[in-house]
Coordinates of C-alpha atoms and ligand atoms in Angstrom, one line a residue:
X1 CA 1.2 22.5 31.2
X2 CA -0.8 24.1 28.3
X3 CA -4.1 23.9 27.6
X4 CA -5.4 24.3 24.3
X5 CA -8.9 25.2 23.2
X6 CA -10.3 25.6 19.5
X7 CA -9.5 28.8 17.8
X8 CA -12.1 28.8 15.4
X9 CA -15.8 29.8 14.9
X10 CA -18.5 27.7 13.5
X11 CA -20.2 29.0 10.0
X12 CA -22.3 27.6 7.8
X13 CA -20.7 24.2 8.7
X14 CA -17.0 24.9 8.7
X15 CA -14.6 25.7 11.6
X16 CA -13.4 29.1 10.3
X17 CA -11.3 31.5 11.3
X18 CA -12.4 35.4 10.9
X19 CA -12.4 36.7 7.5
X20 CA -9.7 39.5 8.5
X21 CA -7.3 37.0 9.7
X22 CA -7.7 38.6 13.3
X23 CA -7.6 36.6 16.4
X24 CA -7.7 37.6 20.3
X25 CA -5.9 36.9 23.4
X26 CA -7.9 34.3 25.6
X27 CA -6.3 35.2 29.4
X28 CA -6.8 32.8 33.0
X29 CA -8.0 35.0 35.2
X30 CA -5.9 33.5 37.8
X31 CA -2.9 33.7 35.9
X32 CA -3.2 36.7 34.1
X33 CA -1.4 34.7 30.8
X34 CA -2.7 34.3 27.7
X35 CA -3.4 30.7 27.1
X36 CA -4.4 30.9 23.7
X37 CA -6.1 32.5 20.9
X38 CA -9.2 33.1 19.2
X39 CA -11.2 34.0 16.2
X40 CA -11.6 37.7 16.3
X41 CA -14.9 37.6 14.4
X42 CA -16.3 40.9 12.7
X43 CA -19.2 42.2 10.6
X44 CA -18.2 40.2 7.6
X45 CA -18.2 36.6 10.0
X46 CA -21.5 37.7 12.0
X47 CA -23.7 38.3 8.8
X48 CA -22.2 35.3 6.9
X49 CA -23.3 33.6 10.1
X50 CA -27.2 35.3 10.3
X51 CA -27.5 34.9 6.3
X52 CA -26.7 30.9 7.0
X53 CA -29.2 30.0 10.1
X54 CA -31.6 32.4 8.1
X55 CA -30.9 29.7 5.2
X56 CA -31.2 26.3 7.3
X57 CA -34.4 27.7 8.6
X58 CA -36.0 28.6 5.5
X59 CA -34.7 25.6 3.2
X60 CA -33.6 22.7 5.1
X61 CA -36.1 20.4 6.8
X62 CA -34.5 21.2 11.0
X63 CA -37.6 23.2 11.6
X64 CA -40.2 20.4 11.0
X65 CA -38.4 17.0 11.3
X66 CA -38.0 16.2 14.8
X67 CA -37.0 12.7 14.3
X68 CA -33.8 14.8 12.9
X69 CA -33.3 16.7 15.5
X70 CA -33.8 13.9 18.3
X71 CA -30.6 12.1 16.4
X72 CA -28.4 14.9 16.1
X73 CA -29.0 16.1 19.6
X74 CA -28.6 12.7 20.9
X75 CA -25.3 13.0 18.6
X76 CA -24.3 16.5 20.4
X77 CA -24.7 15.1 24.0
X78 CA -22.8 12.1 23.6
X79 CA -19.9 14.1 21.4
X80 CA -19.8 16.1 24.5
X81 CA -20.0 13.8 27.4
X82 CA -17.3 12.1 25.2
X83 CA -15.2 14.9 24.8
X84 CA -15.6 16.2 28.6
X85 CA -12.6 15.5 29.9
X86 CA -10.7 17.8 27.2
X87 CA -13.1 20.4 28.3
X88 CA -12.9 20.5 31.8
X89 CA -9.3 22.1 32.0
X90 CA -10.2 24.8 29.4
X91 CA -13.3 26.0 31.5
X92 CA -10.8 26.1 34.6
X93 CA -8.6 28.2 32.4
X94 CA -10.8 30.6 31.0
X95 CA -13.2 31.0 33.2
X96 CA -11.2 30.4 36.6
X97 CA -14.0 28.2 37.5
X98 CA -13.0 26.4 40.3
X99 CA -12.9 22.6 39.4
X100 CA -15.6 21.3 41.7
X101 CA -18.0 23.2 39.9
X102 CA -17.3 21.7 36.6
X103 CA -18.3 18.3 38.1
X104 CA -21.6 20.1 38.5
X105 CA -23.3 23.0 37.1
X106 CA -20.3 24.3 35.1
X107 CA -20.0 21.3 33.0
X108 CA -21.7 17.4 33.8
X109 CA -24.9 18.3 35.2
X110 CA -25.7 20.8 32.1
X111 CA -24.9 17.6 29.6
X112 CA -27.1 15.4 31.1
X113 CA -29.5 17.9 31.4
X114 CA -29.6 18.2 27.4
X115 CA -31.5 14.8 27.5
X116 CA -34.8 16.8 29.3
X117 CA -34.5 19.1 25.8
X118 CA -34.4 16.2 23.6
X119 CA -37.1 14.0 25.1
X120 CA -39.7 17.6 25.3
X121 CA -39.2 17.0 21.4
X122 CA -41.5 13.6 22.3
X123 CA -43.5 15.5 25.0
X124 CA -44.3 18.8 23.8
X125 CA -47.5 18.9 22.5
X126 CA -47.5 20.6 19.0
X127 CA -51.0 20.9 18.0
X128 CA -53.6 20.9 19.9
X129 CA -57.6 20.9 18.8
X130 CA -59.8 23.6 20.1
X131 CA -63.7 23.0 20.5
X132 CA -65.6 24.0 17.5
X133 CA -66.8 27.3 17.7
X134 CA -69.5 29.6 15.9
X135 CA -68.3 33.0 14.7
X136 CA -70.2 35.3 12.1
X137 CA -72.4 32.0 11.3
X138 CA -69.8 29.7 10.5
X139 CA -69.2 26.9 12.6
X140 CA -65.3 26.3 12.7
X141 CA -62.6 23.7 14.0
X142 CA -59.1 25.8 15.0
X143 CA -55.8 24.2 15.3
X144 CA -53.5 25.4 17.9
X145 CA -50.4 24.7 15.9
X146 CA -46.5 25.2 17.7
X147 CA -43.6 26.0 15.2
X148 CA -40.1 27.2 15.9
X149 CA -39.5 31.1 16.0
X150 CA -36.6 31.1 13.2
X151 CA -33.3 32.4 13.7
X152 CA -32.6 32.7 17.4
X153 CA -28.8 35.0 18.3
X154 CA -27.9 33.4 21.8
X155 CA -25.7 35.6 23.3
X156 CA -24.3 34.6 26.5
X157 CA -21.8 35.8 29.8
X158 CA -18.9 34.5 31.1
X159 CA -19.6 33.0 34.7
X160 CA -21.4 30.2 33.8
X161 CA -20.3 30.4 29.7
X162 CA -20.9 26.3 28.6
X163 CA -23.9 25.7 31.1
X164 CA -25.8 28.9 30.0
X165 CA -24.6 27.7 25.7
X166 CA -26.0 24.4 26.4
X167 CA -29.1 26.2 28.1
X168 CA -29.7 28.4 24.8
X169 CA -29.0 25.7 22.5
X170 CA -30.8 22.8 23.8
X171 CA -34.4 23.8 24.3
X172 CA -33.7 26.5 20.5
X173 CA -32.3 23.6 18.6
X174 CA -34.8 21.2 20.2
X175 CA -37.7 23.4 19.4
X176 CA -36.1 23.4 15.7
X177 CA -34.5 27.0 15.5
X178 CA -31.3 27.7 14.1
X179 CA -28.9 29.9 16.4
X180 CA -26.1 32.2 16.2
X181 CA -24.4 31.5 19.5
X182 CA -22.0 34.6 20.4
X183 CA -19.9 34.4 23.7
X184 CA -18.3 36.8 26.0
X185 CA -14.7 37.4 25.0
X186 CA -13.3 36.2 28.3
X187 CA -15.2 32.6 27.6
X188 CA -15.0 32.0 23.9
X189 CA -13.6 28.3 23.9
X190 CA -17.1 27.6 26.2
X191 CA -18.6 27.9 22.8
X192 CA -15.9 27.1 20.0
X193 CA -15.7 23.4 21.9
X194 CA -19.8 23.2 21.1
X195 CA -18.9 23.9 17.5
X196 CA -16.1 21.6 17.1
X197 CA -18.4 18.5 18.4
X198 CA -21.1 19.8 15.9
X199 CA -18.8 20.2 13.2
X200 CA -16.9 16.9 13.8
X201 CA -19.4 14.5 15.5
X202 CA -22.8 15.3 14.7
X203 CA -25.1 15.4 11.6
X204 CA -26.7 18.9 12.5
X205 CA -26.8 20.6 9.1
X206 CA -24.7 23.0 7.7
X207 CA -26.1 26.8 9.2
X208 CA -28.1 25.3 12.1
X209 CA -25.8 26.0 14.5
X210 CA -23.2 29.3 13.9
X211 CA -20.6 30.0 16.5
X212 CA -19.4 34.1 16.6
X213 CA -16.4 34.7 18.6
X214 CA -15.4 38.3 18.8
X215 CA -12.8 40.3 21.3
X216 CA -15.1 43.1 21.0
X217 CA -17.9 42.5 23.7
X218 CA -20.4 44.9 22.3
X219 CA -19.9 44.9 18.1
X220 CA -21.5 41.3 16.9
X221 CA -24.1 41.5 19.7
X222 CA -25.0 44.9 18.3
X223 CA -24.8 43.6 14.7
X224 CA -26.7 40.3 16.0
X225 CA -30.0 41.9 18.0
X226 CA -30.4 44.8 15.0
X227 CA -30.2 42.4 11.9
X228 CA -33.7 42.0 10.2
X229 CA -33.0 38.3 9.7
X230 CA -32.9 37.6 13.3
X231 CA -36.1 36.5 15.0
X232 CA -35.3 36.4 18.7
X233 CA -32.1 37.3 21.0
X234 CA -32.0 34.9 24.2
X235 CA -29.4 37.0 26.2
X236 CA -28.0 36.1 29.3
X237 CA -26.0 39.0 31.3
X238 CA -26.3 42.2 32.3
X239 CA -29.2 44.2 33.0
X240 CA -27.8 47.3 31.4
X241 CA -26.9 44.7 27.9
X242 CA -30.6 43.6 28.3
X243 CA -31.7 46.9 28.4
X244 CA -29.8 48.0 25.2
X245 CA -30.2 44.4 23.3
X246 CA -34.1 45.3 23.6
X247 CA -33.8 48.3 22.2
X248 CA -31.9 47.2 19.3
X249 CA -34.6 44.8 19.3
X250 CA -37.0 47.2 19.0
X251 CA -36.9 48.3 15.5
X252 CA -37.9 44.7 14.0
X253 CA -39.7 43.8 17.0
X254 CA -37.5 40.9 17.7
X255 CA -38.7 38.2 20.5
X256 CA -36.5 38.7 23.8
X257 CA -35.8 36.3 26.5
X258 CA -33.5 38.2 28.6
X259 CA -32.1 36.5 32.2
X260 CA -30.5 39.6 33.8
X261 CA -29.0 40.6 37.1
X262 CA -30.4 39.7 40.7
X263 CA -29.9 40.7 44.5
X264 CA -31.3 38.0 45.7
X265 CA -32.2 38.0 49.8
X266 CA -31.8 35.3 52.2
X267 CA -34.4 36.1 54.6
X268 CA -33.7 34.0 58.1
X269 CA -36.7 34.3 60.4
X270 CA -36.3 35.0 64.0
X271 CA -36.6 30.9 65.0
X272 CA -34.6 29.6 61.9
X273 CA -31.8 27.0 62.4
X274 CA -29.2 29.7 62.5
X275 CA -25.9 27.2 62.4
X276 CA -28.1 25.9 59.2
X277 CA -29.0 28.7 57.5
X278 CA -26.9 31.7 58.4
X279 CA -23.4 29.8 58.2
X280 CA -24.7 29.2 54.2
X281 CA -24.1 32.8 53.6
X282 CA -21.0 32.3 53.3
X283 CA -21.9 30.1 49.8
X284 CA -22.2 33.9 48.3
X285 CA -18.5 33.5 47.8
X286 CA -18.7 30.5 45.4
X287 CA -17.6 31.3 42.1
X288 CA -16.4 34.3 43.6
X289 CA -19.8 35.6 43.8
X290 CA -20.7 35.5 40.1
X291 CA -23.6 34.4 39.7
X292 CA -27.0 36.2 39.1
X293 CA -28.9 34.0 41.7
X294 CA -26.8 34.1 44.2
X295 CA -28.7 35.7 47.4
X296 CA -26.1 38.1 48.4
X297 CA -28.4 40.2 50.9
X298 CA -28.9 38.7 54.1
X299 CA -31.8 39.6 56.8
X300 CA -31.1 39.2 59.9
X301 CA -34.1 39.4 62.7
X302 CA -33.0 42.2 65.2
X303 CA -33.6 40.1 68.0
X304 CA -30.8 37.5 66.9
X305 CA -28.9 40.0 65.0
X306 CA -25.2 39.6 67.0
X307 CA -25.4 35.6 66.8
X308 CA -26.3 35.8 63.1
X309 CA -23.2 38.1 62.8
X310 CA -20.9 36.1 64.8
X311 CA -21.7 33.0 62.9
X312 CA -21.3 34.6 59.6
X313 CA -17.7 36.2 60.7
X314 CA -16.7 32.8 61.2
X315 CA -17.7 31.6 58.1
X316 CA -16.4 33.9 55.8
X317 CA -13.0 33.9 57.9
X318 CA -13.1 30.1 56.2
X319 CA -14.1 30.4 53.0
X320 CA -11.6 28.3 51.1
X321 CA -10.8 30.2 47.6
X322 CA -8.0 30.5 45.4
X323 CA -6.4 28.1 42.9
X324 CA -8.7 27.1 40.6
X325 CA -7.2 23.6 40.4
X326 CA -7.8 22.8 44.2
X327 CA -10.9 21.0 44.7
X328 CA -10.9 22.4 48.0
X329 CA -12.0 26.0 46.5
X330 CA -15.3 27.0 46.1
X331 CA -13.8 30.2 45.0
X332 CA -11.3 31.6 42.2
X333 CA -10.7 34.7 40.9
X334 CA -12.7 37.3 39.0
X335 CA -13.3 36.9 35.7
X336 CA -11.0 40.2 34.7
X337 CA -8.9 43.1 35.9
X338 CA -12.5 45.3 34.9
X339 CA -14.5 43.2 36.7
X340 CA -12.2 43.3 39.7
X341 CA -12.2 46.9 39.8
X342 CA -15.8 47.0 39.7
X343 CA -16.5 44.9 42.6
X344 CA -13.5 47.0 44.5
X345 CA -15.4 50.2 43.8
X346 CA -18.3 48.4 45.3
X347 CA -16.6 47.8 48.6
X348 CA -15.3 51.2 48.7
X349 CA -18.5 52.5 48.3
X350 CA -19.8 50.3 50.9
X351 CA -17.6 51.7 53.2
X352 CA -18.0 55.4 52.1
X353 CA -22.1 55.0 52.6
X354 CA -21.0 53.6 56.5
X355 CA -21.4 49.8 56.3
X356 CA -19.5 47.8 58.5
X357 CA -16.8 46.1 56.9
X358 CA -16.2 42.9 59.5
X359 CA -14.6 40.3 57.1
X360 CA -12.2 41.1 53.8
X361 CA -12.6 44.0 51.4
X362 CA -9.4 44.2 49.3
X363 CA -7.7 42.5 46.3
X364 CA -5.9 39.6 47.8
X365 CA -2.8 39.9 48.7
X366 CA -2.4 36.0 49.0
X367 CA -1.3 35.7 45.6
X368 CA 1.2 37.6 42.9
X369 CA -1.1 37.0 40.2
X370 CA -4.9 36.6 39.0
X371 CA -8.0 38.9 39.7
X372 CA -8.5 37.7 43.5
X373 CA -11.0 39.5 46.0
X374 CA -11.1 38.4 49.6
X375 CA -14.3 37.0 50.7
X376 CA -16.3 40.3 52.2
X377 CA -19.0 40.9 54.7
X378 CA -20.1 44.0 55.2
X379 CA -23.0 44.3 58.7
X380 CA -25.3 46.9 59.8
X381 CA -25.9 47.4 55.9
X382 CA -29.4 50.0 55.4
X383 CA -32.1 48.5 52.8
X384 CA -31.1 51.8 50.7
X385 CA -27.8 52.2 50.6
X386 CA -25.5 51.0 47.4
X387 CA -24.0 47.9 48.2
X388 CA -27.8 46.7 49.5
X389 CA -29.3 48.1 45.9
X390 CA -26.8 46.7 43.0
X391 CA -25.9 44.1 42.0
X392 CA -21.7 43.9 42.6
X393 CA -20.9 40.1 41.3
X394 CA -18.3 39.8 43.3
X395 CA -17.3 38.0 46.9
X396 CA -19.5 40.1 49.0
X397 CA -22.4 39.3 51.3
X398 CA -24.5 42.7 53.0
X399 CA -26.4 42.2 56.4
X400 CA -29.8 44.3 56.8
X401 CA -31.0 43.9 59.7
X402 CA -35.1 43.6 60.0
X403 CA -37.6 44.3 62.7
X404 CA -40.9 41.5 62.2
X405 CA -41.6 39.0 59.0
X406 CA -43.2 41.9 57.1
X407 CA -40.6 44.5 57.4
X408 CA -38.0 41.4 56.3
X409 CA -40.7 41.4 53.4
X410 CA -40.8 45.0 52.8
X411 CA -37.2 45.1 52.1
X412 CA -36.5 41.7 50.3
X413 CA -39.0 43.4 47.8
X414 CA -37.1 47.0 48.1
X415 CA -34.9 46.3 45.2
X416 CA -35.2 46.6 41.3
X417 CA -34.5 42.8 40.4
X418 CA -36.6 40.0 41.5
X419 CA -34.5 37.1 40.4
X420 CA -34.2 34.4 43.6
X421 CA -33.9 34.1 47.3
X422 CA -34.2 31.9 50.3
X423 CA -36.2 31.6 53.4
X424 CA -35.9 29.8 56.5
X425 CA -37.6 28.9 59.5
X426 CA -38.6 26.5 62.4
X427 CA -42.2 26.5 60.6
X428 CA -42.5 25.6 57.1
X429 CA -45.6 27.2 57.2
X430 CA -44.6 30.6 57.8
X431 CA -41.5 30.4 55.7
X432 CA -44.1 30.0 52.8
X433 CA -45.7 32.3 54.0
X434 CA -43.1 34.7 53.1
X435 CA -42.0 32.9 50.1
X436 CA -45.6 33.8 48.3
X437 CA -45.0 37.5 49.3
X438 CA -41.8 37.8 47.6
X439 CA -41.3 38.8 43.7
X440 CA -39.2 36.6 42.6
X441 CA -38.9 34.2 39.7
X442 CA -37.3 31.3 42.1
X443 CA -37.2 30.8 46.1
X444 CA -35.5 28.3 48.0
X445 CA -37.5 27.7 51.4
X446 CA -35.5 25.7 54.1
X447 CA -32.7 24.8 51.8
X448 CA -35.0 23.4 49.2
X449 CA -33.1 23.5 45.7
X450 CA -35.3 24.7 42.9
X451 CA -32.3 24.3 40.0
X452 CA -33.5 21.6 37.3
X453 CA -34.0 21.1 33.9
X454 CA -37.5 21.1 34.3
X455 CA -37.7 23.9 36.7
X456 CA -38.4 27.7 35.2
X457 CA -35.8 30.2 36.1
X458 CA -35.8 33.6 35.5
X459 CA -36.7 37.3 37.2
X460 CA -39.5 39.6 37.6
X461 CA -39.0 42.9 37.4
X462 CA -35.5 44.5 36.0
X463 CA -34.1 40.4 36.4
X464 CA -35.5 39.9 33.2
X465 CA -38.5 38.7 30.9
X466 CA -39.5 35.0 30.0
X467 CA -38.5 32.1 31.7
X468 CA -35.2 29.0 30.9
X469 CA -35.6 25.7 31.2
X470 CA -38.4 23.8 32.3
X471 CA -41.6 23.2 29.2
X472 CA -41.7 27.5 29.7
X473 CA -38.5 27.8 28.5
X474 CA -38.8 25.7 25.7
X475 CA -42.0 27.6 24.8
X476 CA -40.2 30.8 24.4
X477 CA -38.5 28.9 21.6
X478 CA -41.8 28.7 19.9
X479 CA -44.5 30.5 17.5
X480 CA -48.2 29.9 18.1
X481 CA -50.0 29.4 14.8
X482 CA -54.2 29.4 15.1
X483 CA -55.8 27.4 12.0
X484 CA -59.7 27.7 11.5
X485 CA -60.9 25.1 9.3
X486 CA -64.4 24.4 8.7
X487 CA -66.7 21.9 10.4
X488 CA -66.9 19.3 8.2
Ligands
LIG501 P1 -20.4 42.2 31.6 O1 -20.5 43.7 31.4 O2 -20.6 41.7 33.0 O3 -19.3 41.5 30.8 P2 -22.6 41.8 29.6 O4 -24.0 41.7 30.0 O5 -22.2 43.1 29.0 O6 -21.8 41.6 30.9 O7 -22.2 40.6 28.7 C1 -22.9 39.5 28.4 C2 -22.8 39.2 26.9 O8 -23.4 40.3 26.2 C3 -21.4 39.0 26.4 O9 -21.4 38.0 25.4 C4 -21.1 40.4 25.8 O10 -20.1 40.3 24.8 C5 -22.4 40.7 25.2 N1 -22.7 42.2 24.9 C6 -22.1 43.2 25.5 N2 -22.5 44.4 25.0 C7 -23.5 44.0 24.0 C8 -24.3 44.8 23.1 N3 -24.3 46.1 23.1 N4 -25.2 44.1 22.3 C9 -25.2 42.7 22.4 N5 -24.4 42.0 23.2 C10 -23.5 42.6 24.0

């Protein structure tokens, strides 16, 4: 059974295919086949691309008329919900997704959640009158005017490929950009499906929205953050690709929002509900552990340090993953033979520093093909070592053991990301307690979910800068313009 995405990019209006003729392999990680193929856009495609959103920024009316942009992304939302069916396979093909997942945050829940970005066209409030004020004897009236940034490059991973597109495009269309979407070359179809709906079902103007695909993961991204015509990169990924998309940045002093990597801890205090809370660790594997907010360091009190470990042994021993296609999975493979590698150099390393390997640690040996890692749990973990430092996107959850609440505190904050985490305890005063002391961009305290359209996510530290989502993620979308006008 073949299932067959759209090959082409999205420029200036037209599904294209790259100017060389070139086109790239599209594999299923849990297959290891190719199921189709792609543009292979280059230089030529990504600056025809810049030169067109530059165009419908500067000459069409997408920037200022939001009773435009309300119909066309009403348009896009229903062309999607519409199509959704035709996308669901394709994300379980190319990103080896497991299907549950799609009926959530990897497909339904982000189109729904394009309605918050259109209706914050209604709500945002786009000028906004200061006091009048006396400077150097002139008594003035200033206007706090909002405007879109311009040309926005959205470049975006491969774990969560159409969420994270929609989550660029919404709130940078909606705030009346125009947007050079790139995607990772293991997810392109994420994005060429957005294009196709635009292109086919909507009446977004030629150039608003450009789609890049490219089998090179670095050269249109590096094209895309240097060009002078681009006003702002909103990167999703790695923190070593956010480090080097800033710099690139740097020369035009491009606007960054950059959502980066985590290592999120999952602090349980001493009189938590441990069957609760502690069995959950196990929910590192989902997705096969890639995701940046996953909390894949778990503190354990010393004093209940064996039953926390017990518990968790038995949970990970369970952790359904494999076929994609089984809606019994919470896990499938990794996203590519790199990535796989990666996460297995992890383990070893785990092991090397003196971890405890008590669950997993190999490739699976379950299947003949795909890029499956067994669910892994690795005890008596130290604050400092490797495995408890970086972040390995992969299957793996690290015990630290902690002495008191402040020492759990200490070493939640002993890390260089500040993404997420979790707390839990008998007292929902204390656990809030150590929620405020940790520096983090989102905390979930007893279970509490903080995901929403309307919640901010993002990281302190190395996790990132800015915030998506929420009426501060559709700020970073915008300028701030200050009018002084006279009195009267
Ligand atoms: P990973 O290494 O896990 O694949 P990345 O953070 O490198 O994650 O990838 C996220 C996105 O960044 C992808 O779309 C990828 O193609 C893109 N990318 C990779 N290198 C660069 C670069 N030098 N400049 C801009 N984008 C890049």
């Amino acid at each position: 059974m073949g299932v067959q995405g759209e090959s082409r990019m999205l420029i200036d209006g037209k599904l294209t295919e790259a100017a060389s003729g070139r086109t790239f392999d599209n594999v299923n990680p849990a297959t290891e086949e190719v199921i189709g193929q792609v543009a292979d856009g280059g230089e030529q495609d990504v600056r025809a691309a810049i030169e067109a959103a530059r165009r419908a920024f500067d000459e069409t009316t997408w920037s200022t008329d939001r009773e435009l942009r309300k119909r066309c992304l009403q348009q896009l939302k229903e062309g999607l919900e519409r199509e959704k069916e035709t996308l669901r396979p394709q994300i379980v093909a190319e990103v080896g997704a497991p299907i549950a997942l799609t009926y959530a945050i990897q497909q339904d829940t982000c189109i729904a959640d394009l309605q918050w970005d259109i209706d914050q066209i209604d709500r945002q409030q786009w000028e906004q009158e200061l006091p009048v004020h006396e400077f150097f004897g002139m008594r003035s009236r200033r206007l706090v005017v909002r405007e879109p940034v311009g040309v926005v490059a959205a470049i975006t991973p491969w774990n969560f490929p159409f969420m994270l597109n929609l989550s660029k495009l919404g709130p940078a269309l909606a705030a009346g950009n125009t947007v050079v979407l790139k995607p990772a070359p293991d997810t392109p179809w994420s994005a060429t499906f957005i294009g196709k709906v635009i292109a086919e079902q909507t009446d977004i103007p030629p150039g608003v929205v450009n789609v890049v695909t490219s089998g090179d993961a670095a050269a249109v991204g590096e094209i895309l953050t240097s060009d002078p015509r681009v006003d702002m990169v909103s990167f999703t990924g790695s923190t070593a690709t956010g480090r080097r998309i800033m710099i690139n940045g740097a020369e035009t002093i491009k606007k960054v929002f950059l959502e980066l990597g985590g290592k999120s801890a999952n602090i349980v205090l001493d009189d938590a509900d441990f069957a609760a809370s502690v069995g959950m660790g196990s929910m590192v594997c989902v997705h096969a552990g890639q995701g940046c907010a996953i909390t894949t360091r778990m503190l354990l009190p010393q004093s209940r340090y064996d039953e926390g470990v017990e518990l968790l042994k038995a949970a990970f021993e369970t952790v359904g993953y494999g076929d994609p296609n089984d809606m019994a999975n919470i896990a499938g493979p990794l996203i590519n033979a790199r990535q796989m590698e990666r996460v297995l150099g992890y383990i070893e390393k785990g092991k090397a520093e003196g971890a405890r390997l008590l669950v997993g640690g190999k490739r699976s040996d379950r299947f003949d093909k795909g890029y499956f890692v067994e669910p892994t749990l690795f005890v008596d973990v130290k604050p400092d070592m490797t495995v408890a430092q970086e972040e390995i996107f992969g299957p793996v959850l690290v015990v630290i053991p902690y002495g008191d609440d402040d020492d759990a505190i200490r070493i939640a904050n002993n890390s260089r990301y500040g993404l997420s985490g979790s707390v839990s305890s008998a007292s929902l005063e204390r656990a809030m307690n150590v929620a405020r002391r940790i520096r983090t961009g989102t905390i979930s305290v007893n279970g509490g979910q903080w995901f929403g359209p309307d919640s901010p996510f993002g990281g302190y530290r190395q996790s990132g800068v800015g915030r998506e989502h929420g009426v501060e993620g559709f700020e970073e979308y915008l300028e701030t313009k200050t009018i002084g006008l006279p009195e009267s």
